[in-house]
Amino acid sequence: MEYLFIDDDADDQEIFGMAVSEIDASIKCVFADDGIEALEMLQNLQALPSCLFLDLNMPRMNGTECLEEIRKIEKLRAIPVYMYSTSSDPAIMEECRRLGATDFIVKPPGLGALTEILKQIMLPN
């Protein structure tokens, strides 16, 4: 697995998958519907993902709660975690970074914009 995208919205999962495919069809992206499912997946994986993309607002366990749990697990601490949300509230962004998020991505309005953002993360020069 290369990337794990955690979001309860099936449409957002589909758009994210399309953007990743446009970058490189060989990139593998796995999806989890919420923080609890993601933590279970991460605990049982042999190979850890290169990066996590974590939605802020989800049922059962929201993004900040999931981020806190991820950062408590030794083998997961070094994995970059990008929070992904429609919110652009600076206080929320700062709180996520304080909790250990690598960065905060405000969900862009279209596939092209998302693809460009993900290119910068997945294909660094």
XYZ file of N, CA, C and O in Angstrom:
500
model
N 0.851 -1.180 0.000
C 0.000 0.000 0.000
C 0.892 1.237 0.000
O 1.878 1.280 0.711
N 0.523 2.209 -0.774
C 1.302 3.436 -0.786
C 0.613 4.557 -0.008
O 1.248 5.241 0.750
N -0.689 4.745 -0.228
C -1.410 5.848 0.404
C -2.715 5.337 0.995
O -3.369 4.478 0.425
N -3.071 5.904 2.146
C -4.346 5.583 2.784
C -5.147 6.874 2.879
O -4.661 7.874 3.416
N -6.355 6.838 2.318
C -7.260 7.986 2.349
C -8.419 7.634 3.260
O -9.119 6.645 3.033
N -8.618 8.437 4.307
C -9.632 8.152 5.325
C -10.703 9.228 5.242
O -10.451 10.390 5.561
N -11.890 8.834 4.787
C -12.988 9.785 4.601
C -14.290 9.006 4.529
O -14.364 7.986 3.849
N -15.316 9.474 5.214
C -16.597 8.778 5.222
C -17.446 9.069 3.990
O -18.463 8.431 3.774
N -17.042 10.012 3.151
C -17.812 10.407 1.975
C -17.336 9.627 0.744
O -16.210 9.803 0.281
N -18.215 8.771 0.204
C -17.864 7.936 -0.951
C -17.497 8.785 -2.169
O -16.615 8.412 -2.945
N -18.162 9.921 -2.343
C -17.845 10.801 -3.477
C -16.431 11.361 -3.345
O -15.684 11.417 -4.328
N -16.054 11.769 -2.132
C -14.698 12.276 -1.916
C -13.662 11.171 -2.153
O -12.595 11.427 -2.708
N -13.988 9.941 -1.748
C -13.077 8.826 -2.008
C -12.890 8.625 -3.510
O -11.774 8.436 -3.986
N -13.989 8.689 -4.254
C -13.915 8.493 -5.706
C -13.091 9.597 -6.373
O -12.224 9.316 -7.212
N -13.327 10.838 -5.987
C -12.588 11.966 -6.562
C -11.103 11.854 -6.225
O -10.239 12.081 -7.077
N -10.796 11.507 -4.993
C -9.402 11.334 -4.583
C -8.732 10.242 -5.413
O -7.622 10.409 -5.914
N -9.420 9.120 -5.577
C -8.886 8.017 -6.377
C -8.646 8.427 -7.825
O -7.639 8.043 -8.432
N -9.557 9.218 -8.387
C -9.392 9.704 -9.758
C -8.176 10.613 -9.863
O -7.399 10.524 -10.822
N -7.998 11.490 -8.883
C -6.851 12.406 -8.899
C -5.546 11.628 -8.820
O -4.598 11.913 -9.558
N -5.490 10.631 -7.954
C -4.283 9.808 -7.817
C -4.002 9.073 -9.124
O -2.858 9.018 -9.585
N -5.033 8.535 -9.772
C -4.860 7.828 -11.043
C -4.329 8.748 -12.130
O -3.560 8.319 -12.986
N -4.754 10.015 -12.108
C -4.259 10.975 -13.099
C -2.774 11.270 -12.892
O -2.057 11.542 -13.845
N -2.334 11.215 -11.651
C -0.916 11.462 -11.357
C -0.080 10.289 -11.851
O 0.910 10.466 -12.545
N -0.485 9.077 -11.462
C 0.252 7.876 -11.858
C -0.660 6.677 -11.589
O -0.971 6.387 -10.428
N -1.061 5.998 -12.629
C -2.001 4.881 -12.497
C -1.442 3.738 -11.648
O -2.196 2.909 -11.158
N -0.124 3.698 -11.461
C 0.464 2.610 -10.675
C 0.463 2.899 -9.165
O 0.781 2.017 -8.368
N 0.107 4.118 -8.781
C 0.053 4.448 -7.353
C -1.145 3.735 -6.736
O -2.264 3.840 -7.222
N -0.889 3.040 -5.667
C -1.952 2.316 -4.981
C -2.516 3.178 -3.862
O -1.772 3.734 -3.058
N -3.825 3.278 -3.846
C -4.506 4.053 -2.815
C -5.577 3.166 -2.192
O -6.380 2.561 -2.898
N -5.568 3.085 -0.865
C -6.537 2.292 -0.123
C -7.413 3.260 0.670
O -6.957 4.314 1.098
N -8.666 2.868 0.868
C -9.620 3.755 1.527
C -10.153 3.148 2.819
O -10.357 1.943 2.905
N -10.372 4.019 3.792
C -11.051 3.649 5.038
C -12.180 4.655 5.240
O -12.046 5.828 4.880
N -13.289 4.193 5.804
C -14.473 5.045 5.939
C -14.488 5.902 7.200
O -15.301 6.809 7.308
N -13.634 5.596 8.158
C -13.564 6.420 9.367
C -12.277 6.113 10.121
O -11.509 5.227 9.740
N -12.056 6.852 11.192
C -10.824 6.705 11.954
C -10.654 5.350 12.603
O -9.543 4.823 12.668
N -11.735 4.758 13.070
C -11.647 3.452 13.715
C -11.219 2.391 12.710
O -10.313 1.598 12.967
N -11.838 2.399 11.536
C -11.466 1.444 10.485
C -10.003 1.651 10.072
O -9.255 0.694 9.888
N -9.589 2.908 9.952
C -8.208 3.207 9.556
C -7.207 2.685 10.585
O -6.200 2.073 10.218
N -7.475 2.902 11.857
C -6.558 2.424 12.902
C -6.462 0.901 12.901
O -5.379 0.345 13.071
N -7.592 0.224 12.692
C -7.572 -1.236 12.618
C -6.720 -1.690 11.439
O -5.909 -2.618 11.564
N -6.887 -1.041 10.284
C -6.087 -1.380 9.103
C -4.598 -1.159 9.383
O -3.771 -2.009 9.076
N -4.272 -0.004 9.943
C -2.874 0.347 10.184
C -2.195 -0.596 11.173
O -1.013 -0.893 11.043
N -2.939 -1.053 12.153
C -2.370 -1.971 13.160
C -2.059 -3.340 12.563
O -1.186 -4.050 13.048
N -2.780 -3.720 11.494
C -2.651 -5.066 10.946
C -1.841 -5.145 9.656
O -1.693 -6.220 9.098
N -1.319 -4.041 9.196
C -0.569 -4.033 7.942
C 0.869 -4.483 8.134
O 1.506 -4.142 9.127
N 1.367 -5.213 7.153
C 2.789 -5.580 7.138
C 3.611 -4.384 6.655
O 4.592 -4.019 7.259
N 3.175 -3.798 5.532
C 3.867 -2.633 4.956
C 3.032 -1.388 5.223
O 1.846 -1.344 4.907
N 3.645 -0.394 5.812
C 2.930 0.830 6.149
C 2.806 1.738 4.928
O 3.663 1.722 4.047
N 1.761 2.559 4.889
C 1.597 3.488 3.768
C 2.658 4.581 3.797
O 3.215 4.900 4.847
N 2.923 5.151 2.625
C 3.872 6.259 2.514
C 3.312 7.512 3.151
O 4.051 8.370 3.623
N 1.986 7.616 3.137
C 1.341 8.851 3.566
C -0.127 8.571 3.865
O -0.723 7.667 3.283
N -0.698 9.366 4.772
C -2.125 9.278 5.093
C -2.795 10.605 4.767
O -2.223 11.678 5.008
N -4.009 10.519 4.261
C -4.858 11.692 4.050
C -6.089 11.462 4.909
O -6.773 10.447 4.765
N -6.355 12.386 5.821
C -7.332 12.164 6.881
C -8.369 13.278 6.918
O -8.037 14.437 7.171
N -9.612 12.909 6.640
C -10.717 13.874 6.689
C -10.933 14.316 8.136
O -10.761 13.542 9.074
N -11.314 15.568 8.290
C -11.524 16.129 9.618
C -12.844 15.676 10.246
O -12.897 15.274 11.398
N -13.928 15.729 9.473
C -15.266 15.460 10.010
C -15.780 14.099 9.565
O -16.130 13.912 8.400
N -15.794 13.156 10.522
C -16.286 11.803 10.258
C -17.041 11.299 11.479
O -16.754 11.729 12.592
N -17.979 10.360 11.272
C -18.660 9.758 12.427
C -17.741 8.771 13.141
O -16.677 8.437 12.647
N -18.158 8.328 14.284
C -17.462 7.361 15.157
C -16.165 7.914 15.718
O -16.001 7.974 16.920
N -15.222 8.307 14.875
C -13.963 8.901 15.325
C -13.571 9.948 14.294
O -13.326 9.621 13.140
N -13.517 11.201 14.714
C -13.197 12.257 13.754
C -11.694 12.304 13.454
O -10.901 11.571 14.041
N -11.323 13.173 12.545
C -9.940 13.236 12.094
C -8.940 13.603 13.175
O -7.848 13.026 13.235
N -9.282 14.556 14.030
C -8.325 14.942 15.065
C -8.144 13.827 16.096
O -7.032 13.577 16.563
N -9.231 13.134 16.425
C -9.124 12.000 17.348
C -8.264 10.893 16.733
O -7.408 10.316 17.417
N -8.471 10.624 15.455
C -7.690 9.601 14.763
C -6.213 10.010 14.705
O -5.330 9.185 14.956
N -5.959 11.270 14.392
C -4.586 11.772 14.338
C -3.892 11.578 15.684
O -2.747 11.119 15.745
N -4.587 11.910 16.768
C -4.000 11.735 18.105
C -3.637 10.271 18.355
O -2.566 9.979 18.900
N -4.514 9.353 17.951
C -4.245 7.929 18.154
C -3.082 7.465 17.278
O -2.238 6.693 17.737
N -3.023 7.922 16.043
C -1.928 7.555 15.142
C -0.589 7.979 15.739
O 0.381 7.221 15.729
N -0.528 9.179 16.282
C 0.735 9.699 16.814
C 1.144 9.021 18.118
O 2.280 9.134 18.544
N 0.243 8.263 18.743
C 0.580 7.506 19.954
C 1.246 6.166 19.628
O 1.851 5.560 20.500
N 1.113 5.716 18.374
C 1.610 4.397 17.983
C 2.993 4.554 17.363
O 3.147 5.194 16.322
N 3.978 3.966 18.007
C 5.385 4.143 17.615
C 5.620 3.913 16.126
O 6.243 4.726 15.456
N 5.140 2.806 15.588
C 5.442 2.469 14.187
C 4.754 3.409 13.188
O 5.111 3.414 12.014
N 3.795 4.215 13.651
C 3.071 5.116 12.751
C 3.527 6.568 12.859
O 3.148 7.401 12.033
N 4.330 6.884 13.851
C 4.684 8.284 14.125
C 5.368 8.997 12.971
O 5.194 10.192 12.787
N 6.171 8.289 12.186
C 6.938 8.937 11.114
C 6.142 9.096 9.811
O 6.603 9.771 8.895
N 4.960 8.497 9.738
C 4.175 8.592 8.512
C 3.588 10.000 8.394
O 2.923 10.477 9.320
N 3.802 10.668 7.261
C 3.180 11.988 7.070
C 1.654 11.857 7.050
O 1.114 10.940 6.422
N 0.985 12.755 7.753
C -0.472 12.775 7.788
C -0.938 14.151 7.328
O -0.589 15.171 7.938
N -1.726 14.163 6.257
C -2.298 15.398 5.732
C -3.774 15.427 6.083
O -4.529 14.535 5.687
N -4.166 16.421 6.848
C -5.578 16.596 7.154
C -6.250 17.134 5.892
O -5.652 17.895 5.130
N -7.502 16.742 5.682
C -8.206 17.041 4.435
C -9.622 17.455 4.809
O -10.375 16.651 5.361
N -9.988 18.713 4.545
C -11.285 19.199 5.006
C -11.770 20.382 4.184
O -10.978 21.075 3.540
N -13.064 20.627 4.235
C -13.624 21.833 3.615
C -13.353 23.055 4.488
O -13.424 24.171 4.013
N -13.019 22.840 5.741
C -12.752 23.949 6.659
C -11.434 24.637 6.327
O -10.438 23.985 6.032
N -11.464 25.961 6.390
C -10.220 26.723 6.219
C -9.963 27.580 7.458
O -9.257 28.583 7.390
N -10.526 27.176 8.583
C -10.384 27.895 9.846
C -8.932 27.781 10.338
O -8.457 26.678 10.619
N -8.230 28.916 10.445
C -6.823 28.874 10.884
C -6.633 28.209 12.243
O -5.615 27.540 12.461
N -7.583 28.355 13.150
C -7.457 27.740 14.477
C -7.500 26.217 14.370
O -6.740 25.513 15.051
N -8.368 25.701 13.509
C -8.459 24.254 13.314
C -7.174 23.738 12.661
O -6.624 22.714 13.065
N -6.693 24.477 11.667
C -5.453 24.081 10.988
C -4.282 24.026 11.974
O -3.502 23.073 11.977
N -4.180 25.029 12.804
C -3.092 25.092 13.784
C -3.211 23.950 14.799
O -2.217 23.339 15.180
N -4.425 23.661 15.246
C -4.647 22.561 16.195
C -4.204 21.236 15.580
O -3.550 20.425 16.238
N -4.532 21.011 14.317
C -4.127 19.768 13.638
C -2.611 19.667 13.554
O -2.040 18.606 13.807
N -1.954 20.757 13.225
C -0.486 20.742 13.154
C 0.117 20.488 14.544
O 1.089 19.759 14.681
N -0.489 21.082 15.565
C -0.010 20.876 16.936
C -0.136 19.407 17.334
O 0.708 18.874 18.056
N -1.168 18.741 16.837
C -1.397 17.327 17.161
C -0.528 16.389 16.321
O -0.555 15.183 16.527
N 0.206 16.943 15.359
C 1.128 16.112 14.598
C 0.852 15.986 13.118
O 1.521 15.207 12.433
N -0.119 16.740 12.596
C -0.372 16.700 11.154
C 0.796 17.337 10.407
O 1.361 18.334 10.856
N 1.147 16.745 9.296
C 2.211 17.272 8.455
C 1.776 18.579 7.822
O 2.533 19.542 7.761
N 0.531 18.603 7.361
C -0.028 19.805 6.749
C -1.532 19.658 6.690
O -2.088 18.627 7.065
N -2.190 20.686 6.179
C -3.648 20.742 6.119
C -4.040 21.108 4.704
O -3.589 22.132 4.183
N -4.844 20.281 4.064
C -5.313 20.546 2.709
C -6.784 20.934 2.779
O -7.613 20.162 3.275
N -7.099 22.134 2.286
C -8.500 22.535 2.163
C -9.012 21.911 0.871
O -8.407 22.085 -0.191
N -10.112 21.141 0.971
C -10.640 20.443 -0.206
C -10.862 21.447 -1.338
O -11.627 22.390 -1.193
N -10.188 21.242 -2.460
C -10.343 22.165 -3.581
C -11.663 21.924 -4.319
O -12.273 20.859 -4.164
N -12.080 22.891 -5.138
C -13.384 22.798 -5.796
C -13.459 21.797 -6.951
O -14.547 21.455 -7.376
N -12.341 21.317 -7.459
C -12.420 20.414 -8.596
C -11.295 19.418 -8.651
O -10.298 19.509 -7.923
N -11.448 18.463 -9.553
C -10.483 17.385 -9.721
C -9.107 17.905 -10.128
O -8.092 17.458 -9.603
N -9.068 18.873 -11.049
C -7.789 19.404 -11.516
C -6.976 20.025 -10.398
O -5.769 19.790 -10.282
N -7.645 20.803 -9.554
C -6.952 21.460 -8.440
C -6.451 20.422 -7.431
O -5.329 20.526 -6.919
N -7.262 19.409 -7.153
C -6.834 18.352 -6.231
C -5.642 17.598 -6.805
O -4.675 17.310 -6.091
N -5.687 17.297 -8.083
C -4.580 16.590 -8.729
C -3.282 17.370 -8.584
O -2.232 16.802 -8.259
N -3.336 18.675 -8.764
C -2.128 19.507 -8.641
C -1.583 19.499 -7.216
O -0.378 19.415 -7.005
N -2.461 19.569 -6.236
C -2.043 19.527 -4.824
C -1.375 18.191 -4.519
O -0.305 18.133 -3.906
N -2.005 17.106 -4.962
C -1.473 15.774 -4.677
C -0.160 15.514 -5.410
O 0.709 14.819 -4.886
N 0.002 16.066 -6.593
C 1.276 15.935 -7.327
C 2.418 16.470 -6.488
O 3.501 15.881 -6.434
N 2.198 17.603 -5.847
C 3.253 18.224 -5.028
C 3.636 17.333 -3.856
O 4.783 17.330 -3.423
N 2.689 16.578 -3.345
C 2.953 15.691 -2.206
C 3.531 14.354 -2.667
O 4.505 13.864 -2.101
N 2.955 13.781 -3.711
C 3.318 12.442 -4.144
C 4.539 12.388 -5.058
O 5.189 11.358 -5.151
N 4.807 13.481 -5.752
C 5.942 13.527 -6.689
C 6.854 14.702 -6.368
O 7.051 15.587 -7.194
N 7.413 14.737 -5.156
C 8.270 15.875 -4.814
C 9.527 15.887 -5.686
O 10.045 14.839 -6.038
N 9.969 17.082 -6.029
C 11.164 17.205 -6.867
C 12.398 17.334 -6.029
O 12.546 17.977 -5.125
